[in-house]
PDB file of N, CA and C in Angstrom:
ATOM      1  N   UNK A   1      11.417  21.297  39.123  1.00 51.00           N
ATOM      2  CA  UNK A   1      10.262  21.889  39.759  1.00 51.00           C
ATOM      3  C   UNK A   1       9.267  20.785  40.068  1.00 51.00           C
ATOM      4  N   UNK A   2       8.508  20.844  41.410  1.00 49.00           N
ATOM      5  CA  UNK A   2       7.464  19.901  41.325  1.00 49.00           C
ATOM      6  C   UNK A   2       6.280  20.237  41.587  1.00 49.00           C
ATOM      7  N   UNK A   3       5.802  19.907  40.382  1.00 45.00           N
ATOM      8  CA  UNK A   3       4.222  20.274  40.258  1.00 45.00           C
ATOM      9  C   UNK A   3       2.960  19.555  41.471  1.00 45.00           C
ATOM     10  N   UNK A   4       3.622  18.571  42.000  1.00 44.00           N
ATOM     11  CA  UNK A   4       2.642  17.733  42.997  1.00 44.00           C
ATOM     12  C   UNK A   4       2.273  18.271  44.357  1.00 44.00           C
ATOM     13  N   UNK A   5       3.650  18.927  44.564  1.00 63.00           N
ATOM     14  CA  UNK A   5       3.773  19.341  46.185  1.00 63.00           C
ATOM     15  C   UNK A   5       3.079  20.473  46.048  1.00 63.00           C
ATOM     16  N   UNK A   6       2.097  21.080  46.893  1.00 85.00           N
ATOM     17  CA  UNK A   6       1.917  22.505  46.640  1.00 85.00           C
ATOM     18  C   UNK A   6       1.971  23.432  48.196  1.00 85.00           C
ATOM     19  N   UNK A   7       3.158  22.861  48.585  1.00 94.00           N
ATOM     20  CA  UNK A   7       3.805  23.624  50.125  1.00 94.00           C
ATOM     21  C   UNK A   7       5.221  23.059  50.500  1.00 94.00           C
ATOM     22  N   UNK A   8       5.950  24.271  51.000  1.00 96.00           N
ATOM     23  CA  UNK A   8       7.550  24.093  51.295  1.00 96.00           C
ATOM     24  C   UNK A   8       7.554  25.112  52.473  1.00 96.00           C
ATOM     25  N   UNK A   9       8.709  25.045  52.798  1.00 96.00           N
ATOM     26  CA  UNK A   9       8.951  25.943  53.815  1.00 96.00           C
ATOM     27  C   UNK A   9       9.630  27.337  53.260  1.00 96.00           C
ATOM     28  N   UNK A  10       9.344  28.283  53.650  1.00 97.00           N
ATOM     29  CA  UNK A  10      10.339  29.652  53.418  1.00 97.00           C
ATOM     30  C   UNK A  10      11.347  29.454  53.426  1.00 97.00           C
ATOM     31  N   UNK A  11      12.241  29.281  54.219  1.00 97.00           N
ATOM     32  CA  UNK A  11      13.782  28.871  54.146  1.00 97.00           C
ATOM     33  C   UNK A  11      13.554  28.438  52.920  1.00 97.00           C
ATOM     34  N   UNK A  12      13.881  26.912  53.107  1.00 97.00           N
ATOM     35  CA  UNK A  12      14.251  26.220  51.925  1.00 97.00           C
ATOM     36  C   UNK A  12      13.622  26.530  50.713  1.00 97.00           C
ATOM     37  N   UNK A  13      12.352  27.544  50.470  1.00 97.00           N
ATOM     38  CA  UNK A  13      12.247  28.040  49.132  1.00 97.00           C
ATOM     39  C   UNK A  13      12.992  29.009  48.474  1.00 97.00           C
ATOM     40  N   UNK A  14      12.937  30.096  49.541  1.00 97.00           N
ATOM     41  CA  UNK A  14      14.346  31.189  49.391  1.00 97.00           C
ATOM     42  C   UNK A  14      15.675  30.296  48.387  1.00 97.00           C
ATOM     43  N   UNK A  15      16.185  29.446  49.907  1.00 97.00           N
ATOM     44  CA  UNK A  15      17.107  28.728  48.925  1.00 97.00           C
ATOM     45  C   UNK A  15      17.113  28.344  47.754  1.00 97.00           C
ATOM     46  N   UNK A  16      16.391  27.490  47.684  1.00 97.00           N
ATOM     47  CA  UNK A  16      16.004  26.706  46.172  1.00 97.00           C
ATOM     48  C   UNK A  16      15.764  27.726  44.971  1.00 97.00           C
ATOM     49  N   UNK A  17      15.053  28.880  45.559  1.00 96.00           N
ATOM     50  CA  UNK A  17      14.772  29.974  44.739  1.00 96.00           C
ATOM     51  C   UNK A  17      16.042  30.807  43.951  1.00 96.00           C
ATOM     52  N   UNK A  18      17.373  30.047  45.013  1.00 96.00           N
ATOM     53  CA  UNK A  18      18.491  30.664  44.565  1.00 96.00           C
ATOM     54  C   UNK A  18      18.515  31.939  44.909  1.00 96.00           C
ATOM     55  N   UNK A  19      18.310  32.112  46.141  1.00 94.00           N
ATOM     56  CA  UNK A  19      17.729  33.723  46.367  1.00 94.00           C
ATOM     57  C   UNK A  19      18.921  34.144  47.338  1.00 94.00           C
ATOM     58  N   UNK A  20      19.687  33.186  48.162  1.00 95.00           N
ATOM     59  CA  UNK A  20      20.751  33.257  49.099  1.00 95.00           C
ATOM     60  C   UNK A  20      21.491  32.029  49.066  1.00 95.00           C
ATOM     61  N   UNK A  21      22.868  31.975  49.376  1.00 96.00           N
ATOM     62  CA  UNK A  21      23.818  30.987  48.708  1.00 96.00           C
ATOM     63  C   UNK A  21      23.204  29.382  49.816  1.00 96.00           C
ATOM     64  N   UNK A  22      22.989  29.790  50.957  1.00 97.00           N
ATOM     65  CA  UNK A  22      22.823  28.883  51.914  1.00 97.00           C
ATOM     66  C   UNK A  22      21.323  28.757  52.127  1.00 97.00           C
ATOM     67  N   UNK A  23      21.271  27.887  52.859  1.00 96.00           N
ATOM     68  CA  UNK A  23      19.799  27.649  53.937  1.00 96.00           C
ATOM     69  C   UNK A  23      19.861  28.147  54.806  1.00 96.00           C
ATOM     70  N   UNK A  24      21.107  28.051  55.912  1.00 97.00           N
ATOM     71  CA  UNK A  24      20.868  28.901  56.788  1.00 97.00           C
ATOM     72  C   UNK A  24      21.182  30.099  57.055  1.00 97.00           C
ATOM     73  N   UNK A  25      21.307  30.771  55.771  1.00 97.00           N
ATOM     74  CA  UNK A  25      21.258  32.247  55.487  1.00 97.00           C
ATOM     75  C   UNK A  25      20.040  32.515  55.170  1.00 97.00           C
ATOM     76  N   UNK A  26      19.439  31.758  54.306  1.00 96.00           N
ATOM     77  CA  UNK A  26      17.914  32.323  54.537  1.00 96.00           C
ATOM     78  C   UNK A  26      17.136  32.175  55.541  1.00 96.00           C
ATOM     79  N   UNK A  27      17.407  30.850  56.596  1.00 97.00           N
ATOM     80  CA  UNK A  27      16.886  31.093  57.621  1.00 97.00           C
ATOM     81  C   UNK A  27      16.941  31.924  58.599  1.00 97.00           C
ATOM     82  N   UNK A  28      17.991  32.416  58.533  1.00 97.00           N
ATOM     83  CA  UNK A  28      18.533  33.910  59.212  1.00 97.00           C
ATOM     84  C   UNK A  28      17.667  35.204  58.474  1.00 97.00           C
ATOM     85  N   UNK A  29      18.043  35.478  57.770  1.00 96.00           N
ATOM     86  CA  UNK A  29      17.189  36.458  56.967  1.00 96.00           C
ATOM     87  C   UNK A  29      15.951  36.448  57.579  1.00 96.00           C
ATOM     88  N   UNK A  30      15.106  35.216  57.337  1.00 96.00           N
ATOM     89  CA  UNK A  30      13.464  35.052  57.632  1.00 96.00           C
ATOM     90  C   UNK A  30      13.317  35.715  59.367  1.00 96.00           C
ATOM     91  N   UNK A  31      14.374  35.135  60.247  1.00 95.00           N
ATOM     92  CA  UNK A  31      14.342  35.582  61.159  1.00 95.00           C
ATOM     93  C   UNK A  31      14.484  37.229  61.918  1.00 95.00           C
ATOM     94  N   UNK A  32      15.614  37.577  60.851  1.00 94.00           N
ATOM     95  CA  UNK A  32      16.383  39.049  61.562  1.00 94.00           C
ATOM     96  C   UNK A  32      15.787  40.087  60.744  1.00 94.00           C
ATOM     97  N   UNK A  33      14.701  39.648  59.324  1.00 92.00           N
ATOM     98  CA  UNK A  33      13.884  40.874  59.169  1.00 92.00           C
ATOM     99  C   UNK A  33      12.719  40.751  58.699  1.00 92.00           C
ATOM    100  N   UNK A  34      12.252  41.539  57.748  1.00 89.00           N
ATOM    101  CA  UNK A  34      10.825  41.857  57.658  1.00 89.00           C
ATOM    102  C   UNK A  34      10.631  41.309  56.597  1.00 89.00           C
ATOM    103  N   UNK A  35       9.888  39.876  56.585  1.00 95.00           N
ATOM    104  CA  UNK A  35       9.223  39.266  55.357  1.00 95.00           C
ATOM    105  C   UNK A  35       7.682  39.440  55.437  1.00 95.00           C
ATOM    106  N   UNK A  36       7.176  39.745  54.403  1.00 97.00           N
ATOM    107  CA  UNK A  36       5.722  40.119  54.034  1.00 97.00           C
ATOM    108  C   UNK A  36       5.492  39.118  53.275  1.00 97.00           C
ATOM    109  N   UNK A  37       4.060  38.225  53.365  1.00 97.00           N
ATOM    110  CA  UNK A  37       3.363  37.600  52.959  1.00 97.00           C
ATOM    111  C   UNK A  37       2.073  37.687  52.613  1.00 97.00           C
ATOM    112  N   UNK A  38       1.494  37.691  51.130  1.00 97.00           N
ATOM    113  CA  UNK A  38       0.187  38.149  51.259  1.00 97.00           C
ATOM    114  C   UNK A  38      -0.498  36.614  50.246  1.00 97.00           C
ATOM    115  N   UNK A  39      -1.549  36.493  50.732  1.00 95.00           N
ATOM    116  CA  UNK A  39      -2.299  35.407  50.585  1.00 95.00           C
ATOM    117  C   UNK A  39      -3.463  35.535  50.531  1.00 95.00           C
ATOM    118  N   UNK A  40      -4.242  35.472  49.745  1.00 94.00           N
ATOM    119  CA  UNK A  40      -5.855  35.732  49.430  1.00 94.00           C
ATOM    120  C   UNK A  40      -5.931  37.278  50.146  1.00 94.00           C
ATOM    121  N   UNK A  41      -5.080  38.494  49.381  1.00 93.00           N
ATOM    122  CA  UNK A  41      -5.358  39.596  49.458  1.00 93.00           C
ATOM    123  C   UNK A  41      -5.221  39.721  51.165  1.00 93.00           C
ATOM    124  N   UNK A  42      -4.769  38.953  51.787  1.00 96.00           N
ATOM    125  CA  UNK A  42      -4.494  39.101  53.506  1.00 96.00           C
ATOM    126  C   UNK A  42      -2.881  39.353  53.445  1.00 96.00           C
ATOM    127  N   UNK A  43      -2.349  40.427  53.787  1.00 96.00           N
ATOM    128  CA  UNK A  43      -1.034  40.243  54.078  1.00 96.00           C
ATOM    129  C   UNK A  43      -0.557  40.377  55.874  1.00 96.00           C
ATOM    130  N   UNK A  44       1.102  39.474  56.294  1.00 96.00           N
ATOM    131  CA  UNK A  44       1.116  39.445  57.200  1.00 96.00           C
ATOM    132  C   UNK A  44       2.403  39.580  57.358  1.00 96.00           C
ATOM    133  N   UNK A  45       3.246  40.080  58.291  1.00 96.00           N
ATOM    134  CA  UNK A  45       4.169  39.698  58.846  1.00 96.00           C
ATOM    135  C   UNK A  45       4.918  38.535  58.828  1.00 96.00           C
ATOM    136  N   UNK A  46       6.170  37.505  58.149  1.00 96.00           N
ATOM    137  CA  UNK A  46       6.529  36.407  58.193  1.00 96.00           C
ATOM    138  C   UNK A  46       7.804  36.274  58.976  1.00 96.00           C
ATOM    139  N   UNK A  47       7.917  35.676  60.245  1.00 94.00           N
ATOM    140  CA  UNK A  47       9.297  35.671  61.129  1.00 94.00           C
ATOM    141  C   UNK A  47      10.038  34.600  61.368  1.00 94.00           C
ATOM    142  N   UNK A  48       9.460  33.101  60.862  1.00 96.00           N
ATOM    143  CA  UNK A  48       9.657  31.826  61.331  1.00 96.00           C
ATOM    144  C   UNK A  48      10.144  31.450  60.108  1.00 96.00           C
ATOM    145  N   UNK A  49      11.452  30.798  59.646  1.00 96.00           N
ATOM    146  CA  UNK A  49      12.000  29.867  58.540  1.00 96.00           C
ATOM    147  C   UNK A  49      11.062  28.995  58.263  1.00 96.00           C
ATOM    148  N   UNK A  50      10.347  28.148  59.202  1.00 96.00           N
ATOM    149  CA  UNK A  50       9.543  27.061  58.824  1.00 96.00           C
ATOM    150  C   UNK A  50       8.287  27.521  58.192  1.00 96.00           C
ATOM    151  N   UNK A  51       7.976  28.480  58.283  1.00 96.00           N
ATOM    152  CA  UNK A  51       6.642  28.713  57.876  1.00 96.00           C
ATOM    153  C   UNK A  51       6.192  28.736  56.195  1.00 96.00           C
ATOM    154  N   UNK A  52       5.191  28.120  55.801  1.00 97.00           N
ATOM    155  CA  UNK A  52       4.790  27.169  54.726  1.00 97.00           C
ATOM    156  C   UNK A  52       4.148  27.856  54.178  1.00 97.00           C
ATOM    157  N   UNK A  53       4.773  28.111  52.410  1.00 97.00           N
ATOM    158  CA  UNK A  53       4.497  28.736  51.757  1.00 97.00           C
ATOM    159  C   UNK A  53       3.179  27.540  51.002  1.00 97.00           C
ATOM    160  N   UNK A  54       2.538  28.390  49.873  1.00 97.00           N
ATOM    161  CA  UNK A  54       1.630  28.056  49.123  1.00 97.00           C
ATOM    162  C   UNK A  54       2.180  28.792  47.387  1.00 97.00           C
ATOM    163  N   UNK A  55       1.761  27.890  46.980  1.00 96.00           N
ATOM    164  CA  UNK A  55       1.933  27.814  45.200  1.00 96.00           C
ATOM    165  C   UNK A  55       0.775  29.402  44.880  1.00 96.00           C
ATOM    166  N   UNK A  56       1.369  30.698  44.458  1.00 95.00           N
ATOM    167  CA  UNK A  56       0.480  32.061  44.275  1.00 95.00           C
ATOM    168  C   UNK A  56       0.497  32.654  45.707  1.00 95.00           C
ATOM    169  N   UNK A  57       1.173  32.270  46.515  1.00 97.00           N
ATOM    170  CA  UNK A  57       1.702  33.112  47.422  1.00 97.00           C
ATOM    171  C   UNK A  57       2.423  34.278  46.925  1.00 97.00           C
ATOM    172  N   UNK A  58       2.887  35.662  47.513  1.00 97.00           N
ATOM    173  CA  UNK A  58       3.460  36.412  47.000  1.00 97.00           C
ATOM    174  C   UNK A  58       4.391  37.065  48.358  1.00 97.00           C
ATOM    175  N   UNK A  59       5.608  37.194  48.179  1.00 97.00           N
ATOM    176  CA  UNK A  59       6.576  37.180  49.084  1.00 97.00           C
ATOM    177  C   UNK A  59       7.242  38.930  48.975  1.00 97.00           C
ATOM    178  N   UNK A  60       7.257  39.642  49.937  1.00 96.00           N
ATOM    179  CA  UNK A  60       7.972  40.974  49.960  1.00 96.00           C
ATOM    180  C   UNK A  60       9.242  41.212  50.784  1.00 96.00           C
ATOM    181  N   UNK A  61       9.943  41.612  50.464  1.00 95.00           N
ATOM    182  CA  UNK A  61      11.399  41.850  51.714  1.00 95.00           C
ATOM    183  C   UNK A  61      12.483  42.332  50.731  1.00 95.00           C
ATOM    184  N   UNK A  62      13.347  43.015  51.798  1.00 92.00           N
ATOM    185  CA  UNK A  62      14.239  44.131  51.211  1.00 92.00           C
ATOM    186  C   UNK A  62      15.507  43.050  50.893  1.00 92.00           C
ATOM    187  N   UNK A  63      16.443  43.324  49.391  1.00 85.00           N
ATOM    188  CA  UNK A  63      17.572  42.082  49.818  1.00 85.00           C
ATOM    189  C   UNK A  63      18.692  43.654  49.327  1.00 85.00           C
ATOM    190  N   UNK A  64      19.425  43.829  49.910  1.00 84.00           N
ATOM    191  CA  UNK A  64      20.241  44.744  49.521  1.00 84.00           C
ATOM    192  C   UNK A  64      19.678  45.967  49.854  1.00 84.00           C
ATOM    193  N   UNK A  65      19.685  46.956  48.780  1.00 88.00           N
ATOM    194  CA  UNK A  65      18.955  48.444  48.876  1.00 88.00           C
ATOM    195  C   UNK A  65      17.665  48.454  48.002  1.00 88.00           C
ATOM    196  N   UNK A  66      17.190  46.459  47.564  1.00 87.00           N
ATOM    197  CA  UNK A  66      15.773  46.834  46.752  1.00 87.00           C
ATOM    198  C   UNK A  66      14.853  46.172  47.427  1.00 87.00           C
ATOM    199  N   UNK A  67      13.486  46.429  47.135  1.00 91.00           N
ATOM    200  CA  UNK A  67      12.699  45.868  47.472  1.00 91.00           C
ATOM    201  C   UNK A  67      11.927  44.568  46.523  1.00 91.00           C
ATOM    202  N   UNK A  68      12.354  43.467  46.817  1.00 92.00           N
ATOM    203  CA  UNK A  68      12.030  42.490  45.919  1.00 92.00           C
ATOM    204  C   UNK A  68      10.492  41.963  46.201  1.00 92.00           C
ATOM    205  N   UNK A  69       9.501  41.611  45.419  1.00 95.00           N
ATOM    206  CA  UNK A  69       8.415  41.382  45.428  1.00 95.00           C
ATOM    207  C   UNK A  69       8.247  40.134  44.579  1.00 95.00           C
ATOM    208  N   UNK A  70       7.819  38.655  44.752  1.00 96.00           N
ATOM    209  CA  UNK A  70       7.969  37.875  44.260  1.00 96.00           C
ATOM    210  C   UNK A  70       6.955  36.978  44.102  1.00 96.00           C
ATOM    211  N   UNK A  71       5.768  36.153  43.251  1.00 96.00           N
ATOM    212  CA  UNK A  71       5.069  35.502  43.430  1.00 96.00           C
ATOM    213  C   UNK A  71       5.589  33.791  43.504  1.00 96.00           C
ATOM    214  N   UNK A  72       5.148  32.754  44.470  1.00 97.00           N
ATOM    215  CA  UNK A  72       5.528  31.331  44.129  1.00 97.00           C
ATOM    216  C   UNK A  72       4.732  30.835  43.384  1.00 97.00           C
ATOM    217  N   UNK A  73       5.951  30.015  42.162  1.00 96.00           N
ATOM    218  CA  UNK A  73       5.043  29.641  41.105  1.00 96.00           C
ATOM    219  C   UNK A  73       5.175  28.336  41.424  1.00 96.00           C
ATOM    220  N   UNK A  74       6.198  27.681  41.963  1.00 96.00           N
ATOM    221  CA  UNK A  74       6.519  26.417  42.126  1.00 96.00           C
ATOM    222  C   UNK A  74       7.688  26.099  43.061  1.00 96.00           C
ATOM    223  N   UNK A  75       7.785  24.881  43.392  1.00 96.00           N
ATOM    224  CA  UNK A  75       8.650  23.996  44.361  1.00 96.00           C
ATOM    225  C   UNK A  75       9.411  22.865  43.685  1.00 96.00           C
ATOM    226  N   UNK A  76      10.901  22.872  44.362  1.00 94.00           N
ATOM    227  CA  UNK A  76      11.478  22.103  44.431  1.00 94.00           C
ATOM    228  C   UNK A  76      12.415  21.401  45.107  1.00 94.00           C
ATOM    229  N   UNK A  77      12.529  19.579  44.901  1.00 91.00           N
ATOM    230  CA  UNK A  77      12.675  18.881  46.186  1.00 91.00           C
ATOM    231  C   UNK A  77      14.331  19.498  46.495  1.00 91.00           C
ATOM    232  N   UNK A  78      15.085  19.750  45.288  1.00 93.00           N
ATOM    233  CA  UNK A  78      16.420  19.824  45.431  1.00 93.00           C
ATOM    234  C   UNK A  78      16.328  21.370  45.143  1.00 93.00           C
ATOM    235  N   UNK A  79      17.900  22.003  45.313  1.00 95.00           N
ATOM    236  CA  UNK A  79      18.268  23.399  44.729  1.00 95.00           C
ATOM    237  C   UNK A  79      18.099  22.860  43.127  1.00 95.00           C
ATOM    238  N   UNK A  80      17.646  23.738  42.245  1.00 96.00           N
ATOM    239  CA  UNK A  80      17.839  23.300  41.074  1.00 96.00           C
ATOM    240  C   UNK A  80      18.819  24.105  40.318  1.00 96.00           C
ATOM    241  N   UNK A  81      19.421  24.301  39.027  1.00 96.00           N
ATOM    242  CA  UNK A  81      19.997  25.090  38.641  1.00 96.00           C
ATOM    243  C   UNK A  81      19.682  26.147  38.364  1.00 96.00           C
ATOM    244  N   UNK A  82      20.524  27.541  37.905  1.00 95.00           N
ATOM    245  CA  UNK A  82      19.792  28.589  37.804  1.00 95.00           C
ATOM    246  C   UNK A  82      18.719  28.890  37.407  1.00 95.00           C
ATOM    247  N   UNK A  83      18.638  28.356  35.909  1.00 96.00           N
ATOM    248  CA  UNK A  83      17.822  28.794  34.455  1.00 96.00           C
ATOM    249  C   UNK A  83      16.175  27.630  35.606  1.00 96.00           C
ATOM    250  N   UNK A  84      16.440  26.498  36.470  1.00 95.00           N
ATOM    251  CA  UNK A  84      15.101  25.826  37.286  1.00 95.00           C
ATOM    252  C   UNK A  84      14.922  26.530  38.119  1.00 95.00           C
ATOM    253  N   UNK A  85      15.785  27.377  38.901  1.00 96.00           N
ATOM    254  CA  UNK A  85      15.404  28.331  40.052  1.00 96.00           C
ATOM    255  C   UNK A  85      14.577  29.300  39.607  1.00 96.00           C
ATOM    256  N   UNK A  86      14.366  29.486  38.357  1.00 95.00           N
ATOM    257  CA  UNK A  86      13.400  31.103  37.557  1.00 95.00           C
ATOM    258  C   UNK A  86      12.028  30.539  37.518  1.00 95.00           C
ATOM    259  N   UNK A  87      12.198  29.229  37.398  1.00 96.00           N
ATOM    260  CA  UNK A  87      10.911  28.665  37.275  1.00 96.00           C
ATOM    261  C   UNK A  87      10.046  28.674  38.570  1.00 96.00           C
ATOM    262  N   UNK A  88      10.834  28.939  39.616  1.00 97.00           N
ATOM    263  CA  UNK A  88       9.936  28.789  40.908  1.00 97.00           C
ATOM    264  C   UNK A  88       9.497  29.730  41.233  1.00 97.00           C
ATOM    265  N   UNK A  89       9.725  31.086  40.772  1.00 96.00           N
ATOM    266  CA  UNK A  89       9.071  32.092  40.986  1.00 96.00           C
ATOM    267  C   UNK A  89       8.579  33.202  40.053  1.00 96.00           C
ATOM    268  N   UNK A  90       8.024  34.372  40.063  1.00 95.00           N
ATOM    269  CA  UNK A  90       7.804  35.363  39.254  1.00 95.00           C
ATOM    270  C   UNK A  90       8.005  36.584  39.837  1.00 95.00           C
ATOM    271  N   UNK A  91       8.832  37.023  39.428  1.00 93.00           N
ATOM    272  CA  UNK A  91       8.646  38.744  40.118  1.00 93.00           C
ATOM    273  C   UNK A  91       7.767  39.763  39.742  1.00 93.00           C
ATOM    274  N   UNK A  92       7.487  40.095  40.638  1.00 91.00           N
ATOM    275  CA  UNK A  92       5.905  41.255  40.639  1.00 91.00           C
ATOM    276  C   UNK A  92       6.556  42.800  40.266  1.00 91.00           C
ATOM    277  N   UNK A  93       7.631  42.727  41.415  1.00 75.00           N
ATOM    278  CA  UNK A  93       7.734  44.056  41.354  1.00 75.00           C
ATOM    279  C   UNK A  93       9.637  44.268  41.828  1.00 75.00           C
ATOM    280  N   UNK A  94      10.716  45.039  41.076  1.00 53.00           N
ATOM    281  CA  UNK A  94      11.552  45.768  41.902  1.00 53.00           C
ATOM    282  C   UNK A  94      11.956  46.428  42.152  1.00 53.00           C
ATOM    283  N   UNK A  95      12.258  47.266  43.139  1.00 50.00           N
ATOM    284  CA  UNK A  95      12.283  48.567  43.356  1.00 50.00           C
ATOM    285  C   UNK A  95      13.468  49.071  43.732  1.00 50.00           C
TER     286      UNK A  95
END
């Protein structure tokens, strides 16, 4: 995890997050549906892979039949292993 950086891209956090096997499956994802982003109590619409998350960002979108709700706790430069991928995020909520 790196504590210095405090911005990544969606894609590659997804990934890293261990959230989809590839990158460019999550970049697909980001593209073909509905990611919610809420940020200082503003939430928005997220459609672009590149678009740059923040450290207490909180991420919404359907993966299967749930609705996963996720806060970013942290970044990292590589995929890390599972038990480092938990570290990058917190889940809020699943439904």
């Amino acid at each position: 995890m790196t504590a210095g950086r405090g911005a990544q891209r969606l894609d590659k956090w997804l990934w890293c997050a261990r959230l989809f096997r590839t990158r460019r499956a999550a970049s697909d994802f980001v593209e073909q549906s509905s990611v919610r982003l809420t940020r200082h109590q503003k939430a928005q619409r997220v459609e672009k892979p590149g678009f740059t998350l923040k450290e207490g960002d909180e991420i919404a979108f359907a993966l299967g039949d749930s609705l996963m709700i996720v806060r970013v706790m942290g970044f990292a430069e590589r995929r890390p292993s599972p038990a480092g991928a938990a570290l990058l995020m917190k889940r809020i909520d699943q439904l």
